[in-house]
CSV table of C-alpha atoms in Angstrom, one decimal:
chain,number,residue,atom,x,y,z
A,1,MET,CA,86.5,-111.7,8.6
A,2,ASN,CA,87.1,-110.8,12.3
A,3,LYS,CA,84.6,-111.2,15.1
A,4,LEU,CA,83.4,-107.6,15.1
A,5,THR,CA,82.9,-107.5,11.3
A,6,HIS,CA,81.0,-110.7,11.3
A,7,PHE,CA,78.8,-109.5,14.2
A,8,ILE,CA,78.0,-106.2,12.4
A,9,VAL,CA,77.1,-108.0,9.1
A,10,VAL,CA,74.8,-110.6,10.8
A,11,ALA,CA,73.2,-107.9,13.1
A,12,SER,CA,72.7,-105.5,10.1
A,13,ALA,CA,70.9,-108.2,8.0
A,14,PHE,CA,68.7,-109.2,10.9
A,15,LEU,CA,67.8,-105.7,11.9
A,16,SER,CA,67.0,-104.7,8.2
A,17,ALA,CA,64.6,-107.6,8.0
A,18,GLN,CA,62.9,-106.5,11.2
A,19,LEU,CA,62.7,-102.9,10.2
A,20,SER,CA,61.0,-103.7,6.9
A,21,PHE,CA,58.0,-105.0,8.9
A,22,SER,CA,58.1,-102.7,11.9
A,23,ASP,CA,56.0,-99.9,10.4
A,24,SER,CA,53.0,-102.1,10.1
A,25,LEU,CA,53.2,-103.5,13.6
A,26,ASP,CA,52.6,-102.3,17.0
A,27,TRP,CA,56.1,-101.3,18.2
A,28,LYS,CA,55.3,-101.1,21.9
A,29,PRO,CA,56.8,-104.0,23.8
A,30,LYS,CA,54.4,-106.7,24.9
A,31,GLN,CA,55.6,-106.5,28.5
A,32,SER,CA,58.1,-104.7,30.7
A,33,PHE,CA,60.4,-107.7,31.3
A,34,TYR,CA,63.1,-108.4,28.7
A,35,LEU,CA,66.2,-110.4,28.0
A,36,THR,CA,69.2,-108.7,26.4
A,37,ALA,CA,72.4,-109.6,24.6
A,38,GLY,CA,75.0,-107.9,22.5
A,39,TYR,CA,78.6,-106.9,21.8
A,40,SER,CA,80.8,-104.7,24.0
A,41,LEU,CA,84.0,-102.8,23.8
A,42,THR,CA,86.1,-101.9,26.9
A,43,HIS,CA,88.6,-99.0,26.9
A,44,GLU,CA,90.6,-98.7,30.2
A,45,MET,CA,92.0,-95.3,31.4
A,46,TYR,CA,95.2,-96.6,32.9
A,47,ARG,CA,97.2,-94.8,35.6
A,48,ALA,CA,100.8,-94.0,34.8
A,49,GLN,CA,101.9,-95.9,38.0
A,50,TRP,CA,105.3,-97.5,37.8
A,51,THR,CA,105.8,-101.1,38.7
A,52,THR,CA,109.1,-103.0,39.0
A,53,ILE,CA,109.7,-106.7,38.5
A,54,ASN,CA,112.6,-107.6,40.7
A,55,GLU,CA,112.6,-111.3,40.1
A,56,VAL,CA,114.6,-110.9,36.9
A,57,SER,CA,118.0,-109.4,36.3
A,58,PRO,CA,118.2,-106.7,35.4
A,59,ALA,CA,114.9,-105.6,37.0
A,60,VAL,CA,112.1,-104.5,34.6
A,61,THR,CA,110.2,-101.3,35.3
A,62,TYR,CA,107.0,-100.4,33.5
A,63,ASN,CA,103.6,-98.7,33.8
A,64,PRO,CA,100.2,-99.9,32.6
A,65,THR,CA,99.8,-97.2,29.9
A,66,GLN,CA,102.9,-98.6,28.2
A,67,VAL,CA,102.3,-102.3,28.3
A,68,TYR,CA,98.7,-103.3,29.2
A,69,PRO,CA,96.4,-104.3,26.3
A,70,ASN,CA,93.4,-102.0,25.7
A,71,ASN,CA,90.2,-101.8,23.6
A,72,LEU,CA,89.1,-105.3,24.5
A,73,SER,CA,85.9,-106.8,23.0
A,74,GLY,CA,83.4,-109.1,24.6
A,75,LEU,CA,79.8,-110.4,24.8
A,76,ARG,CA,77.2,-109.2,27.2
A,77,PHE,CA,74.0,-110.9,28.5
A,78,GLY,CA,71.4,-109.8,30.9
A,79,PHE,CA,67.8,-109.0,31.8
A,80,GLY,CA,65.8,-106.1,33.0
A,81,SER,CA,62.3,-104.7,33.6
A,82,LYS,CA,60.3,-101.6,34.5
A,83,LEU,CA,60.1,-100.7,38.2
A,84,GLY,CA,56.5,-100.6,39.2
A,85,ASN,CA,53.7,-100.6,36.6
A,86,ALA,CA,54.2,-100.9,32.8
A,87,ASP,CA,54.0,-97.1,32.3
A,88,SER,CA,56.8,-96.3,34.8
A,89,GLN,CA,59.7,-94.3,33.5
A,90,PHE,CA,62.0,-96.1,35.9
A,91,GLY,CA,63.6,-99.5,35.3
A,92,TYR,CA,66.5,-101.8,36.2
A,93,GLU,CA,68.9,-104.0,34.5
A,94,PHE,CA,71.5,-106.7,35.5
A,95,ASP,CA,74.2,-107.8,33.0
A,96,PHE,CA,77.2,-110.2,32.8
A,97,ASN,CA,79.9,-109.2,30.4
A,98,GLN,CA,82.6,-111.6,29.3
A,99,VAL,CA,85.6,-109.7,27.9
A,100,PHE,CA,87.8,-111.8,25.7
A,101,ALA,CA,91.5,-112.1,26.6
A,102,LYS,CA,93.9,-109.8,24.7
A,103,THR,CA,97.7,-110.0,24.7
A,104,ARG,CA,100.1,-107.1,24.1
A,105,THR,CA,103.8,-107.5,23.7
A,106,THR,CA,106.1,-104.5,24.2
A,107,GLN,CA,109.4,-103.6,25.9
A,108,GLY,CA,110.3,-107.2,26.6
A,109,LEU,CA,106.9,-107.8,28.4
A,110,GLN,CA,103.9,-109.9,27.3
A,111,VAL,CA,100.7,-108.9,29.2
A,112,THR,CA,97.4,-110.9,28.9
A,113,ARG,CA,94.3,-109.4,30.3
A,114,PRO,CA,90.7,-110.7,30.1
A,115,GLU,CA,87.8,-109.4,32.3
A,116,LYS,CA,84.5,-110.5,33.8
A,117,ILE,CA,82.1,-107.7,34.6
A,118,ILE,CA,78.8,-107.8,36.5
A,119,LEU,CA,76.7,-104.6,36.2
A,120,GLY,CA,73.5,-103.5,37.8
A,121,PHE,CA,71.8,-100.2,37.3
A,122,VAL,CA,68.6,-98.2,37.7
A,123,ASP,CA,67.5,-96.2,34.7
A,124,TYR,CA,65.2,-93.3,34.0
A,125,MET,CA,63.4,-92.8,30.6
A,126,VAL,CA,63.7,-89.2,29.5
A,127,ASN,CA,61.1,-89.2,26.7
A,128,PRO,CA,58.4,-91.9,27.3
A,129,GLU,CA,56.2,-90.8,24.4
A,130,SER,CA,58.8,-91.1,21.7
A,131,ARG,CA,59.6,-94.3,19.8
A,132,LEU,CA,63.3,-93.5,19.9
A,133,GLN,CA,63.7,-93.4,23.7
A,134,TRP,CA,66.6,-92.0,25.7
A,135,PHE,CA,67.7,-93.1,29.2
A,136,LEU,CA,70.0,-92.0,32.0
A,137,ALA,CA,71.2,-94.6,34.4
A,138,ALA,CA,73.4,-95.1,37.5
A,139,GLY,CA,74.5,-98.2,39.3
A,140,GLY,CA,77.5,-100.4,40.3
A,141,VAL,CA,80.0,-102.6,38.6
A,142,ILE,CA,82.0,-105.6,39.9
A,143,THR,CA,85.1,-106.4,37.8
A,144,ASN,CA,87.3,-109.5,38.0
A,145,VAL,CA,90.6,-109.2,36.1
A,146,PRO,CA,93.1,-112.1,35.9
A,147,LEU,CA,96.4,-110.5,34.7
A,148,THR,CA,99.4,-112.5,33.4
A,149,VAL,CA,102.7,-110.7,33.0
A,150,LYS,CA,105.6,-112.5,31.3
A,151,THR,CA,109.1,-111.2,30.7
A,152,ILE,CA,110.5,-112.4,27.4
A,153,ALA,CA,113.7,-112.1,25.4
A,154,PRO,CA,116.0,-110.2,25.6
A,155,ASN,CA,114.9,-110.1,29.3
A,156,GLN,CA,115.4,-113.1,31.7
A,157,LEU,CA,112.2,-115.2,31.4
A,158,SER,CA,109.6,-115.1,34.1
A,159,SER,CA,105.8,-115.3,34.5
A,160,SER,CA,103.4,-114.2,37.1
A,161,THR,CA,99.6,-114.2,37.3
A,162,SER,CA,97.5,-112.1,39.7
A,163,THR,CA,93.7,-111.6,40.0
A,164,SER,CA,92.0,-108.4,41.2
A,165,THR,CA,88.4,-107.8,42.0
A,166,SER,CA,86.9,-104.4,42.4
A,167,ALA,CA,83.4,-102.9,43.0
A,168,ASP,CA,82.9,-99.4,41.6
A,169,PRO,CA,80.1,-96.9,40.8
A,170,ALA,CA,79.1,-96.3,37.2
A,171,VAL,CA,76.9,-93.9,35.2
A,172,ALA,CA,75.4,-94.5,31.7
A,173,ALA,CA,73.3,-93.1,28.9
A,174,PHE,CA,71.6,-95.1,26.3
A,175,PHE,CA,69.0,-95.1,23.6
A,176,LEU,CA,66.3,-97.8,22.9
A,177,TYR,CA,64.5,-98.2,19.5
A,178,PRO,CA,61.7,-100.8,19.4
A,179,LEU,CA,61.7,-102.7,16.2
A,180,ASN,CA,58.4,-104.4,16.9
A,181,SER,CA,56.5,-105.7,20.0
A,182,SER,CA,59.2,-108.3,20.7
A,183,LEU,CA,62.5,-106.7,19.8
A,184,ALA,CA,64.3,-103.5,20.5
A,185,LEU,CA,67.7,-102.2,19.5
A,186,LYS,CA,69.8,-100.6,22.3
A,187,GLY,CA,73.0,-98.6,22.3
A,188,ILE,CA,74.7,-97.9,25.7
A,189,PHE,CA,77.6,-95.8,26.8
A,190,ILE,CA,78.9,-96.7,30.3
A,191,TRP,CA,81.5,-94.8,32.4
A,192,LYS,CA,82.9,-96.8,35.3
A,193,ILE,CA,84.5,-94.7,37.9
A,194,ALA,CA,87.4,-96.3,39.7
A,195,PRO,CA,88.7,-93.9,42.5
A,196,TYR,CA,90.4,-96.6,44.5
A,197,ASP,CA,91.9,-98.8,41.8
A,198,THR,CA,95.7,-98.7,41.6
A,199,ALA,CA,95.8,-99.5,37.9
A,200,ILE,CA,93.0,-97.5,36.3
A,201,THR,CA,91.0,-94.3,36.8
A,202,GLY,CA,88.0,-95.5,35.0
A,203,THR,CA,86.6,-97.6,32.1
A,204,LEU,CA,84.6,-96.6,29.0
A,205,ILE,CA,82.2,-99.4,27.9
A,206,PRO,CA,80.2,-98.8,24.7
A,207,LEU,CA,77.7,-101.6,23.8
A,208,LEU,CA,75.3,-102.5,21.0
A,209,MET,CA,72.6,-104.8,22.3
A,210,LEU,CA,69.2,-106.3,21.3
A,211,ASN,CA,66.3,-106.6,23.8
A,212,TYR,CA,63.9,-109.5,23.5
A,213,TYR,CA,60.5,-109.2,25.2
A,214,PRO,CA,59.2,-112.8,25.6
């Protein structure tokens, strides 16, 4: 059983148990501050920008769309709260996302790419009277990417590692469904815009998370 399947099975069992009791409980959170954690996917929109490795003979030319790994998974942790009083439709959240390393081997290249992502955003609740709540959000993302590129047989062997850090704007939409006064299920869809990044044009980040109101 892979990590995603195991996560879905455990989360489904836990949420089913919570939902079986939720109708008889007050579903409104006890307070506005919360801790959050969950599972993330990361899909990069790579630029078709050609790069040449001249350290080997013959030289190897590639672009990220052909050789970089994609659809990476990870874990996300954070906290958030309402802005102002408990009835405010505005809130904030800060998260840290550890994206697990993934390796792709193709065309005589082996590329390994993990990520660390820090995200902060301000959100607006569209329908405050509903139990199933919808939000729009905007903020910023700091992304740290250590990238290892190895040439393998039949090419001459070589290896190089580089690290890039970028700060980019992001927009998001998400739903929140309170299970009871302490827990809420949250699904988020984030679009990171990367106008100045030489490797990508943007990143899609869907997440499934659980809020805990202590």
